[in-house]
Coordinates of C-alpha atoms and ligand atoms in Angstrom, one line a residue:
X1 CA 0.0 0.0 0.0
X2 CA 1.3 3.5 -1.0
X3 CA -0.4 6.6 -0.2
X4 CA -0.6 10.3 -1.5
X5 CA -1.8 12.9 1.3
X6 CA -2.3 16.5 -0.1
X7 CA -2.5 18.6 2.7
X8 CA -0.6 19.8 5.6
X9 CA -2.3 20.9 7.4
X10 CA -3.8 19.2 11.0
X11 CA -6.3 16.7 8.7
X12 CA -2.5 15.9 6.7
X13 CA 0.3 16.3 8.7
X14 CA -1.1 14.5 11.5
X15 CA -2.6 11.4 9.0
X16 CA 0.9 11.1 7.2
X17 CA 2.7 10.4 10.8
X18 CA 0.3 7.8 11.8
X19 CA 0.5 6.4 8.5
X20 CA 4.2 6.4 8.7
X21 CA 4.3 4.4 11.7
X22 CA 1.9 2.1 10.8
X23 CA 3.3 0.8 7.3
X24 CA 6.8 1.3 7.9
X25 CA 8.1 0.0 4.7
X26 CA 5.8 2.1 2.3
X27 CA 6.2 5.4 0.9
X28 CA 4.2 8.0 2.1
X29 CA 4.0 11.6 -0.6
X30 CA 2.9 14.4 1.6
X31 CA 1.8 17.2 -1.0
X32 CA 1.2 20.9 0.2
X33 CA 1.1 23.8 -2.3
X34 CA 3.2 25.7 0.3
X35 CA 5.8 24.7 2.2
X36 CA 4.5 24.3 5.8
X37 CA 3.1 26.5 7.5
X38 CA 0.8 27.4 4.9
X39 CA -0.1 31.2 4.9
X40 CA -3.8 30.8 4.2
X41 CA -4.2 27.5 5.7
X42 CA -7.0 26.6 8.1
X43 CA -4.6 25.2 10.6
X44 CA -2.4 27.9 11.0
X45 CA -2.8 30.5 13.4
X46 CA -1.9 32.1 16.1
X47 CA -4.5 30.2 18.5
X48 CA -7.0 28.1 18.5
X49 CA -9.3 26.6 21.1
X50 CA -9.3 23.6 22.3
X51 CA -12.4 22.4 24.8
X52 CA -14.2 19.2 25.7
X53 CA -17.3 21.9 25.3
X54 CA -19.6 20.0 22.7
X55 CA -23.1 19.5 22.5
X56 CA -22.3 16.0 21.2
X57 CA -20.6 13.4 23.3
X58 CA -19.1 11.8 20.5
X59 CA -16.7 15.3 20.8
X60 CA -16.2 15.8 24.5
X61 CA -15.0 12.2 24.6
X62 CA -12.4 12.5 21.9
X63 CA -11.5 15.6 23.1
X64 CA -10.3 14.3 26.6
X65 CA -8.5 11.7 24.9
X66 CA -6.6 14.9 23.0
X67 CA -6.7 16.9 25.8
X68 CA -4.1 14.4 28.2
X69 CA -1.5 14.6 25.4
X70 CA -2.1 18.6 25.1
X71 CA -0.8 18.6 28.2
X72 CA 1.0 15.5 28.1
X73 CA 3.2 15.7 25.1
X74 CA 6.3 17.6 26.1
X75 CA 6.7 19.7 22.8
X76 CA 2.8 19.6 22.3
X77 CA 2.0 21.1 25.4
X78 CA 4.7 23.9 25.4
X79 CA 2.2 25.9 22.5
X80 CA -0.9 24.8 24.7
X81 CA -2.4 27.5 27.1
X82 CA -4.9 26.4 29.6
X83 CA -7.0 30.0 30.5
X84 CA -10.2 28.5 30.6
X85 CA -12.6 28.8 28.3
X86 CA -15.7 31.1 29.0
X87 CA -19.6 29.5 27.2
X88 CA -22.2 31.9 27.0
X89 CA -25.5 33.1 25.1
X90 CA -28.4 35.2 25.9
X91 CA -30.5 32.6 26.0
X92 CA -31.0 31.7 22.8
X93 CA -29.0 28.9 21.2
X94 CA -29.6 25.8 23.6
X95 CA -25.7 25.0 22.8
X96 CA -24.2 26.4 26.0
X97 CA -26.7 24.5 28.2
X98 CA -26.0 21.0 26.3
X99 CA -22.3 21.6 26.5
X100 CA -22.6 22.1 29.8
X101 CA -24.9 19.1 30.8
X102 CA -22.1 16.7 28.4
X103 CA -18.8 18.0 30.3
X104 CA -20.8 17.9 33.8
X105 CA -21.2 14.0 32.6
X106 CA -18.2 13.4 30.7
X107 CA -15.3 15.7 31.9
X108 CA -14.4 17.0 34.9
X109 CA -17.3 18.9 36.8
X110 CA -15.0 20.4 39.4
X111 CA -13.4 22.6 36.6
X112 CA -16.4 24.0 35.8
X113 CA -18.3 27.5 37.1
X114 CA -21.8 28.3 36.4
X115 CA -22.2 31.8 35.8
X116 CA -25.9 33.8 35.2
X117 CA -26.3 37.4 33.9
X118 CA -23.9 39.7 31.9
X119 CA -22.1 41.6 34.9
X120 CA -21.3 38.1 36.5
X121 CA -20.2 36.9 33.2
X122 CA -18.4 40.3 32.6
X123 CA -16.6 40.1 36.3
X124 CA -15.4 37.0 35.1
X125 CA -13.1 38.2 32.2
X126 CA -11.2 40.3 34.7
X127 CA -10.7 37.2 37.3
X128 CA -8.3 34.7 37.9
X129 CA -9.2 31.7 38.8
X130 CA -8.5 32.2 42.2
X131 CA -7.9 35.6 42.0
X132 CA -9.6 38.7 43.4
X133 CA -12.5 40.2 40.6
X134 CA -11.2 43.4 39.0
X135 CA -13.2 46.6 40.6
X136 CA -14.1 48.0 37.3
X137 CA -17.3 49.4 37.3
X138 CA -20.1 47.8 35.3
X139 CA -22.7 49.7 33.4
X140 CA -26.4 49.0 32.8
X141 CA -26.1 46.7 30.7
X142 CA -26.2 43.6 33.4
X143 CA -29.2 41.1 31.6
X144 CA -30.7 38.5 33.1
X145 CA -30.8 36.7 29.7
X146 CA -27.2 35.8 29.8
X147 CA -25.7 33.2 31.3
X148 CA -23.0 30.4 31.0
X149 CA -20.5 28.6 32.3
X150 CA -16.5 29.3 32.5
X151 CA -14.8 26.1 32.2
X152 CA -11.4 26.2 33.7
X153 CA -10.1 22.9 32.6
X154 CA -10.2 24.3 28.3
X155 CA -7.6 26.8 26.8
X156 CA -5.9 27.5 23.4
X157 CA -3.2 26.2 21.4
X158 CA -0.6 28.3 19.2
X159 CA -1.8 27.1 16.1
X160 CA 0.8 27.4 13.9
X161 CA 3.3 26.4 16.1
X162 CA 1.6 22.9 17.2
X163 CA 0.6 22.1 13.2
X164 CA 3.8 22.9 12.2
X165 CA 5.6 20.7 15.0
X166 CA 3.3 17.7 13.6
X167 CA 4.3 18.5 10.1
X168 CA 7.8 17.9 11.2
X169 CA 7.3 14.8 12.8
X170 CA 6.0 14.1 10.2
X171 CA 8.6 14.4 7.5
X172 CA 11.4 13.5 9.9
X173 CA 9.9 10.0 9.7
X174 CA 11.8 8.2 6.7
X175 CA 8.9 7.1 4.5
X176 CA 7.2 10.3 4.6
X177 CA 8.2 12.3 1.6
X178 CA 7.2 15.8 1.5
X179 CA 6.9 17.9 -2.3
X180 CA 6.0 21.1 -2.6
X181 CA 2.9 20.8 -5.2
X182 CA -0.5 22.6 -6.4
X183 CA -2.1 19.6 -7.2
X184 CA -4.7 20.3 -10.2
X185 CA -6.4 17.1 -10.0
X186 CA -7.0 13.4 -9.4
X187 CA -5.5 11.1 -12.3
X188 CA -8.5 8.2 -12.7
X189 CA -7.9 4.7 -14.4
X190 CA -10.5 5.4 -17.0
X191 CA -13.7 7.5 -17.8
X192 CA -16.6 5.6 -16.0
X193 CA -18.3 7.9 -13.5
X194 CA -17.3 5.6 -11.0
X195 CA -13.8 5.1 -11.9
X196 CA -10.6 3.8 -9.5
X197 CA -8.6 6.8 -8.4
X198 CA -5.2 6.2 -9.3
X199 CA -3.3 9.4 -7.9
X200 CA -3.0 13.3 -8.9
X201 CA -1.6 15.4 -11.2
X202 CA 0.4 18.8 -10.3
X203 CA 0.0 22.0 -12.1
X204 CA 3.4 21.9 -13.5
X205 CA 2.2 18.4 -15.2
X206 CA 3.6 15.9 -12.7
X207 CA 2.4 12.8 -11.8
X208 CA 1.9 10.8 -8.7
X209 CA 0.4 7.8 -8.3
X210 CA -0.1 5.4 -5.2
X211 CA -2.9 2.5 -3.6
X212 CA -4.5 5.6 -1.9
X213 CA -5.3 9.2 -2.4
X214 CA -6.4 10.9 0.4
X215 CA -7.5 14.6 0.0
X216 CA -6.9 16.7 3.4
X217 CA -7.4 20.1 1.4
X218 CA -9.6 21.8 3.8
X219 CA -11.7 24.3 2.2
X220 CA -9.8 23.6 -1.3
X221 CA -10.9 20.0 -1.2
X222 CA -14.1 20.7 -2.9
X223 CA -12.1 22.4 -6.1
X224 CA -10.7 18.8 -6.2
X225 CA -13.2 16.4 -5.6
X226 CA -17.0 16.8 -6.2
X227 CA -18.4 17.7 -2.3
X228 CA -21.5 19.1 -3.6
X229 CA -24.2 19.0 -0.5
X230 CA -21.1 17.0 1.7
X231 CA -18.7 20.2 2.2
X232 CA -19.0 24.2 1.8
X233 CA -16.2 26.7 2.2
X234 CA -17.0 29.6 4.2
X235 CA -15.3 32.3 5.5
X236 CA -14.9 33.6 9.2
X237 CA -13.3 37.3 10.0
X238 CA -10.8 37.2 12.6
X239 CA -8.9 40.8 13.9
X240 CA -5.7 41.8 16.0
X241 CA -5.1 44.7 18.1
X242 CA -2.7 45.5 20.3
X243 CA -2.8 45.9 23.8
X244 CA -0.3 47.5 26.5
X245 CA 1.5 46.1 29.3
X246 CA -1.3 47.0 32.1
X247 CA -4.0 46.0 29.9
X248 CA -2.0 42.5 29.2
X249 CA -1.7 41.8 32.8
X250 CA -5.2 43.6 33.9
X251 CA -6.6 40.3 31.0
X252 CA -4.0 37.6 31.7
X253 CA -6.0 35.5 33.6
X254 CA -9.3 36.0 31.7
X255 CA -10.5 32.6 30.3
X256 CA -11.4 32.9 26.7
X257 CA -15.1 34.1 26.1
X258 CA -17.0 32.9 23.9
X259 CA -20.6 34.4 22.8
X260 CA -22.6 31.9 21.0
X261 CA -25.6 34.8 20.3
X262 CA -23.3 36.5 17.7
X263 CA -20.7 33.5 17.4
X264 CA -17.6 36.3 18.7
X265 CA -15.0 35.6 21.0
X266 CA -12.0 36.7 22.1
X267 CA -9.0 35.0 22.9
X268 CA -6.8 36.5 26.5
X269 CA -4.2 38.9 25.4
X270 CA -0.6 36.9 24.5
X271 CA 2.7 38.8 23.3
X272 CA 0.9 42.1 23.8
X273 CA -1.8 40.9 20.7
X274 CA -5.4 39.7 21.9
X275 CA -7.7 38.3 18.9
X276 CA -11.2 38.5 18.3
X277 CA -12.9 36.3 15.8
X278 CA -16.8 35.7 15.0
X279 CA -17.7 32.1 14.6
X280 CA -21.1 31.9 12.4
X281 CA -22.5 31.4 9.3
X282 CA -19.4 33.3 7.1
X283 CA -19.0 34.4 3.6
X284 CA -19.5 31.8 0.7
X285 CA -17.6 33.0 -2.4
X286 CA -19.2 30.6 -5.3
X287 CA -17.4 31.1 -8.2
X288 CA -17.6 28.6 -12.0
X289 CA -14.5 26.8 -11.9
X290 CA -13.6 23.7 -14.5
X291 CA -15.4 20.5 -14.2
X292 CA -13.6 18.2 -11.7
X293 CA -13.3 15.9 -14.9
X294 CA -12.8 18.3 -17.4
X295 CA -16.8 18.5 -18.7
X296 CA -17.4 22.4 -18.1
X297 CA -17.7 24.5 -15.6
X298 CA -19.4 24.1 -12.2
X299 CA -19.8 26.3 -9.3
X300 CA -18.2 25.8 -6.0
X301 CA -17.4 28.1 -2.7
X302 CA -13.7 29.1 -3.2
X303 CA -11.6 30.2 -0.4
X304 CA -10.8 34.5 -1.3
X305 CA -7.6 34.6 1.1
X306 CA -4.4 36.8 1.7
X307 CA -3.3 34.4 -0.7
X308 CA -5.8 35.3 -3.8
X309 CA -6.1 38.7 -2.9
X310 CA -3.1 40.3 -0.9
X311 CA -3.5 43.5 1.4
X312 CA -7.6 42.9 1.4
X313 CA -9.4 43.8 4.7
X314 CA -12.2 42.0 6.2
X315 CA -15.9 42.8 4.6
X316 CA -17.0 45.8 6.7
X317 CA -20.1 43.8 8.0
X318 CA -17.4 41.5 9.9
X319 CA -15.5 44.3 11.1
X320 CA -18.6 46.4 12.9
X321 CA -19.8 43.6 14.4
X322 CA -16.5 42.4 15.9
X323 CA -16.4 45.9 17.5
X324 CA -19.9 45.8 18.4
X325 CA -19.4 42.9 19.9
X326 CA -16.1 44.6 21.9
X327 CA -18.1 47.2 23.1
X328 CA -20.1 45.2 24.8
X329 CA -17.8 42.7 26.7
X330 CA -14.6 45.1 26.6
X331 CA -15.6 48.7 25.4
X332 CA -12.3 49.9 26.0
X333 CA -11.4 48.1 23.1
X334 CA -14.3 48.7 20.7
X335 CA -11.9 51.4 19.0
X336 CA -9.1 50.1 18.9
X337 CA -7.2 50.1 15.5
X338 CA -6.7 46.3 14.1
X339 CA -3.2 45.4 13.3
X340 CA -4.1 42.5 11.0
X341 CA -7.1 41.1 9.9
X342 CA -8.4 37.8 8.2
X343 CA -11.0 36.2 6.7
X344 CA -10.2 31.9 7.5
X345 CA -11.9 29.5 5.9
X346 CA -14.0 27.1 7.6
X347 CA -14.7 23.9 5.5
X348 CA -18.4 23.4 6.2
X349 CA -20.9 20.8 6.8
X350 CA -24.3 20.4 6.9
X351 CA -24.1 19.2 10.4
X352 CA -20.6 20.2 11.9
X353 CA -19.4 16.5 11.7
X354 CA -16.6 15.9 9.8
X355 CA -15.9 14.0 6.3
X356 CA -13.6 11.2 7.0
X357 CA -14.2 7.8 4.7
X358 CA -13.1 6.2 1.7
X359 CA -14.9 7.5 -1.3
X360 CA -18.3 5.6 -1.5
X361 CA -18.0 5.6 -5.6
X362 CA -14.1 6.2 -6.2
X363 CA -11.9 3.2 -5.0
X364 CA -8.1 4.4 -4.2
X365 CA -9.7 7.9 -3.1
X366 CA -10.2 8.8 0.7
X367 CA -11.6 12.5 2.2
X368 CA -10.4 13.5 5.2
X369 CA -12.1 17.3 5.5
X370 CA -14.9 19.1 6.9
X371 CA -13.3 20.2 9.9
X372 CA -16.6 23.0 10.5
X373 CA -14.8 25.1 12.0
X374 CA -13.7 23.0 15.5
X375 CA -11.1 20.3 13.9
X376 CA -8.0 21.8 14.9
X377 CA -7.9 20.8 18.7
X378 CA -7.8 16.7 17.9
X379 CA -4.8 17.3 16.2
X380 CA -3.0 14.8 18.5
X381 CA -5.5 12.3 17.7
X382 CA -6.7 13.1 14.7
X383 CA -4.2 11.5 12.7
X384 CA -5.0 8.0 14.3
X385 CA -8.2 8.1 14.2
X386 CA -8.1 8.8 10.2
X387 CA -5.7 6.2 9.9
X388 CA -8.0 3.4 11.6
X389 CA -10.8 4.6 9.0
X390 CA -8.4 4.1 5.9
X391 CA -7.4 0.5 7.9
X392 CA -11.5 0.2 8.2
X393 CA -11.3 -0.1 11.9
X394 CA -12.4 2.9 13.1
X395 CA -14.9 2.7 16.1
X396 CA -18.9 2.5 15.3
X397 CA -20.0 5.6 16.7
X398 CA -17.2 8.1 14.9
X399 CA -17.7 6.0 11.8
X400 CA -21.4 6.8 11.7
X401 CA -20.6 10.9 12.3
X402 CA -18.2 10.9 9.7
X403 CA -19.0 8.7 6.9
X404 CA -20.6 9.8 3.8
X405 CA -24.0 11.3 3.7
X406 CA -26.4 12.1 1.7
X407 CA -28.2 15.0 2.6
X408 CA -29.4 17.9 1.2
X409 CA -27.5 21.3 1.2
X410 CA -29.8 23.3 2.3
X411 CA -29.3 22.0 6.2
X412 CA -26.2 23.4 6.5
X413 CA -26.6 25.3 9.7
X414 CA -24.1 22.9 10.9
X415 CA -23.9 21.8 14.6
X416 CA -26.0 24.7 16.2
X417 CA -23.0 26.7 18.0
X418 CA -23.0 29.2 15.5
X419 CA -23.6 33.0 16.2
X420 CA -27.2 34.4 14.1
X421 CA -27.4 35.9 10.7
X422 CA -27.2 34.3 7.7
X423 CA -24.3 33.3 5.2
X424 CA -23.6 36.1 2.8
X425 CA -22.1 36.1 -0.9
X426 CA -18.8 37.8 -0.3
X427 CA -18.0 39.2 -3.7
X428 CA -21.0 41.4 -3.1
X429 CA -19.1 42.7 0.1
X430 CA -16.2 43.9 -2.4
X431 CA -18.5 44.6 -5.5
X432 CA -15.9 42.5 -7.3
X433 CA -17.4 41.6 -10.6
X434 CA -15.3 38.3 -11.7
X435 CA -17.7 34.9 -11.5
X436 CA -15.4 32.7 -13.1
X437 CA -12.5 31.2 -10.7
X438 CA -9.6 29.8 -13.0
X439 CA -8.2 27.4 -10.7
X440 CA -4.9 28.6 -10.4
X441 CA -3.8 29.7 -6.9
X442 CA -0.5 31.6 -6.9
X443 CA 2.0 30.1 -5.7
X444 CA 4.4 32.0 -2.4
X445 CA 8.0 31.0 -2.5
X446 CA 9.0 28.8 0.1
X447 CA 8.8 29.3 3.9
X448 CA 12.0 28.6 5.9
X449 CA 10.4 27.5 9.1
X450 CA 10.5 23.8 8.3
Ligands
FAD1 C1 -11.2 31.5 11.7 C2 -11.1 30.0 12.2 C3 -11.2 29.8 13.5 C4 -11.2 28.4 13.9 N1 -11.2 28.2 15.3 C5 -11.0 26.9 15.7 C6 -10.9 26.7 17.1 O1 -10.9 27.6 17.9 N2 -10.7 25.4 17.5 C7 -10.7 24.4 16.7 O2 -10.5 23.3 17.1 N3 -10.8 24.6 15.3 C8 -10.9 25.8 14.9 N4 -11.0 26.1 13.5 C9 -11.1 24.9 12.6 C10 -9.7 24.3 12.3 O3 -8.8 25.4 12.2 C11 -9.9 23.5 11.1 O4 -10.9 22.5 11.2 C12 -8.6 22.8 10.7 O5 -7.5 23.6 10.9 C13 -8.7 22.3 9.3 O6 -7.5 21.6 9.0 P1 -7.3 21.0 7.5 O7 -6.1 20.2 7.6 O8 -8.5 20.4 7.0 O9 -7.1 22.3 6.6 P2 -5.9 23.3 6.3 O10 -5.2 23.6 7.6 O11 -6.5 24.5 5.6 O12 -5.0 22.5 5.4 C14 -5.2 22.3 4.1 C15 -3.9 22.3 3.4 O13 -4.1 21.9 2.0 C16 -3.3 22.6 1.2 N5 -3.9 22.6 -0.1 C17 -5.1 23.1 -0.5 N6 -5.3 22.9 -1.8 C18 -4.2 22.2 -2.3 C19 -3.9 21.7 -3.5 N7 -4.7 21.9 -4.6 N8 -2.6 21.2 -3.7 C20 -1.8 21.0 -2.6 N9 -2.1 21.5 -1.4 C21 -3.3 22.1 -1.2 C22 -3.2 24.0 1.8 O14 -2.1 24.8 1.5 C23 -3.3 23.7 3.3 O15 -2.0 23.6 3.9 C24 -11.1 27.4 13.0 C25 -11.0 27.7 11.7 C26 -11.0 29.0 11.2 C27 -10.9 29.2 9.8

């Protein structure tokens, strides 16, 4: 058995190790278009969160398997941060309160804090966990419809920093080879709709054949494949700003808080940068690209990145209501000028679980994708857990979440954690008139932090 990942990012990098260890003597080809980390790539960030904090137990469970070698793993735990992560909503999404019935059964209920009404949940952000609460006075805006629940035992990770350690383990193994590639699509055996998959071809014309392909693209995935009503790309702003000294200590014991009325959080202040981010329906950004096949055009969500479109700012829409959100929970940021922002792209399904099976109609083709927006944090067991569905011995209840489904496209609200409002057409946010997509992505030169 040989095997082509494309990908490396946490879906990749973390498959290709496993793999690596598991079939010792065959050759694994790890294919990203970038060299590692990739600059527009899901999995690369300066945080991300990681929490047991689901609504499905299926989550919380495989999450405390992740989260002993977050804190286990000597290298891996040197980019994890354990703050705490802060759940709340004014009352409307149902998500906080099932979170917090599945960690009080499933995790550990002594690290976890009830909290009800906006001034409690505002006190909080200014508290360490055993700390004094900060005497800042709270304004009017104290409603009963809030509440929530701080869970002490969740943090972040240093995105970037914990993909790119995998990506290394990765490659240091000595049947992992890694080539810097745009792959432009899969190489079948012959024409049949159903036809074996038998590797991929480059840009630049090369290529690559092995036993099993397995596309880790993220949000690109569906430019390779067809994931019509399986996977959709959408966009999430995220913003910088800079804080100073006082304000960094004043914060450094906040736990993360996360709204899930409007989807926005903000992660505590680090290296004198906090980040605020809004996780909800996005931006879609369907454009006509060519036919995964080569018979016309069809029209697919492509990722509009830093990448496609260098210097671009985040949609205006995302930008007021990241401060409106601010002024709410910390007004003394609302006004702040962003040092960076981004719109990430979430690769989305119609119910937040992931895509991670052989190809029902393909054979020598495997998807491993659809991390909706919460993959990142089972990075360390990600990897293994891909690997037993390619060996076909993954456990029952994951295999039933992540296997193929057919359903339709329109119920793609996903898992119910996101904020309100509905997914909007970003091309109308820029008035940008181009529809048609021509499937080139250019290409940055090589990174040196491999
Ligand atoms: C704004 C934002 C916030 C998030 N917050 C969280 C969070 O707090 N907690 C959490 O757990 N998860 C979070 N997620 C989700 C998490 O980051 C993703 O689920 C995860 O990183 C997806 O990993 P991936 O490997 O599928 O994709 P990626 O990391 O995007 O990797 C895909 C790789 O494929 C490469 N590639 C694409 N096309 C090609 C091609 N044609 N040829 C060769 N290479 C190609 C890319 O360069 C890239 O390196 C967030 C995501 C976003 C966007």
């Amino acid at each position: 058995m040989t095997f082509i990942i494309v990908g490396a990012g946490v879906f990749g990098a973390s498959t290709a190790l496993v793999l690596a260890k598991r079939y010792p003597d065959r050759e694994i080809i790890l294919i990203d278009r970038h060299q590692p980390p990739s600059p527009d790539g899901s999995s690369v960030d300066s945080s991300r969160i990681v929490r047991a904090d689901y609504a499905k137990e299926e989550y919380t469970k495989l999450m405390i398997e992740a989260e002993a070698i977050w804190k286990g793993d000597r290298e891996l735990s040197q980019h994890y941060r354990p703050s705490g992560l802060l759940l709340c909503d004014e009352g409307q999404t149902g998500y906080v309160k099932e979170a917090y019935q599945v960690v009080t059964r499933l995790a550990v209920p002594q690290s976890l804090e009830p909290l009800s009404g906006l001034r409690s949940i505002k006190e909080k952000m200014r508290t360490s966990p055993s700390g004094q609460s900060d005497p800042i006075k709270m304004k009017d805006e104290e409603d009963e419809r809030w509440s929530g629940y701080v869970n002490w035992s969740s943090g972040w990770a240093d995105a970037e920093a914990s993909t790119l350690l995998f990506v290394k383990r990765a490659i240091a193994m000595k049947n992992v080879r890694f080539i810097q590639a745009q792959v432009a699509h899969l190489l079948y055996e012959n024409t049949r709709e159903d036809s074996k998959v038998l590797g991929v071809q480059s840009a630049d014309g090369r290529k690559l054949k092995a036993d099993l392909t397995i596309l880790a693209c993220g949000a690109w995935t569906a430019q390779i494949t067809d994931l019509t009503g399986h996977c959709l790309s959408t966009g999430q702003v995220l913003a910088y700003f800079k804080v100073t000294p006082e304000e960094e200590e004043k914060y450094k014991n906040m736990p993360i808080i996360f709204d899930l009325t409007s989807g926005c959080f903000l992660i505590p202040p680090h290296n004198g940068e906090m980040k605020v981010a809004r996780h909800a329906m996005g931006y879609e950004n369907p454009k006509k690209i060519p036919h995964w096949r080569g018979r016309g055009h069809v029209t697919v969500s492509v990722p509009r990145t830093s990448v496609t479109h260098p210097n671009e700012q985040i949609p205006a829409e995302g930008e007021e209501e990241l401060r409106r959100w601010l002024q709410i929970f910390t007004p003394e940021f609302a006004n702040r000028p962003f040092t960076k922002t981004r719109v990430c792209w979430y690769t989305d399904t119609p119910t937040g679980d992931f895509v991670i099976t052989h190809h029902p109609h393909h054979q020598g083709l495997f998807i491993a994708t659809g991390g909706s927006g919460h993959g990142f944090k089972f990075l360390p067991v990600l990897g293994e857990k891909i690997a037993d569905c390619v060996q076909n011995r993954l456990e029952e209840s994951l295999k039933k979440l992540w296997q193929w489904k057919d359903i339709p496209k329109e119920a793609t609200r996903g898992d119910g954690s996101r904020g309100r409002g509905d997914r909007i057409d970003i091309s109308k946010m820029y008035n940008d008139p181009a529809d048609v997509h021509n499937g080139e992505y250019p290409v940055q030169p090589p990174f040196s932090k491999l």
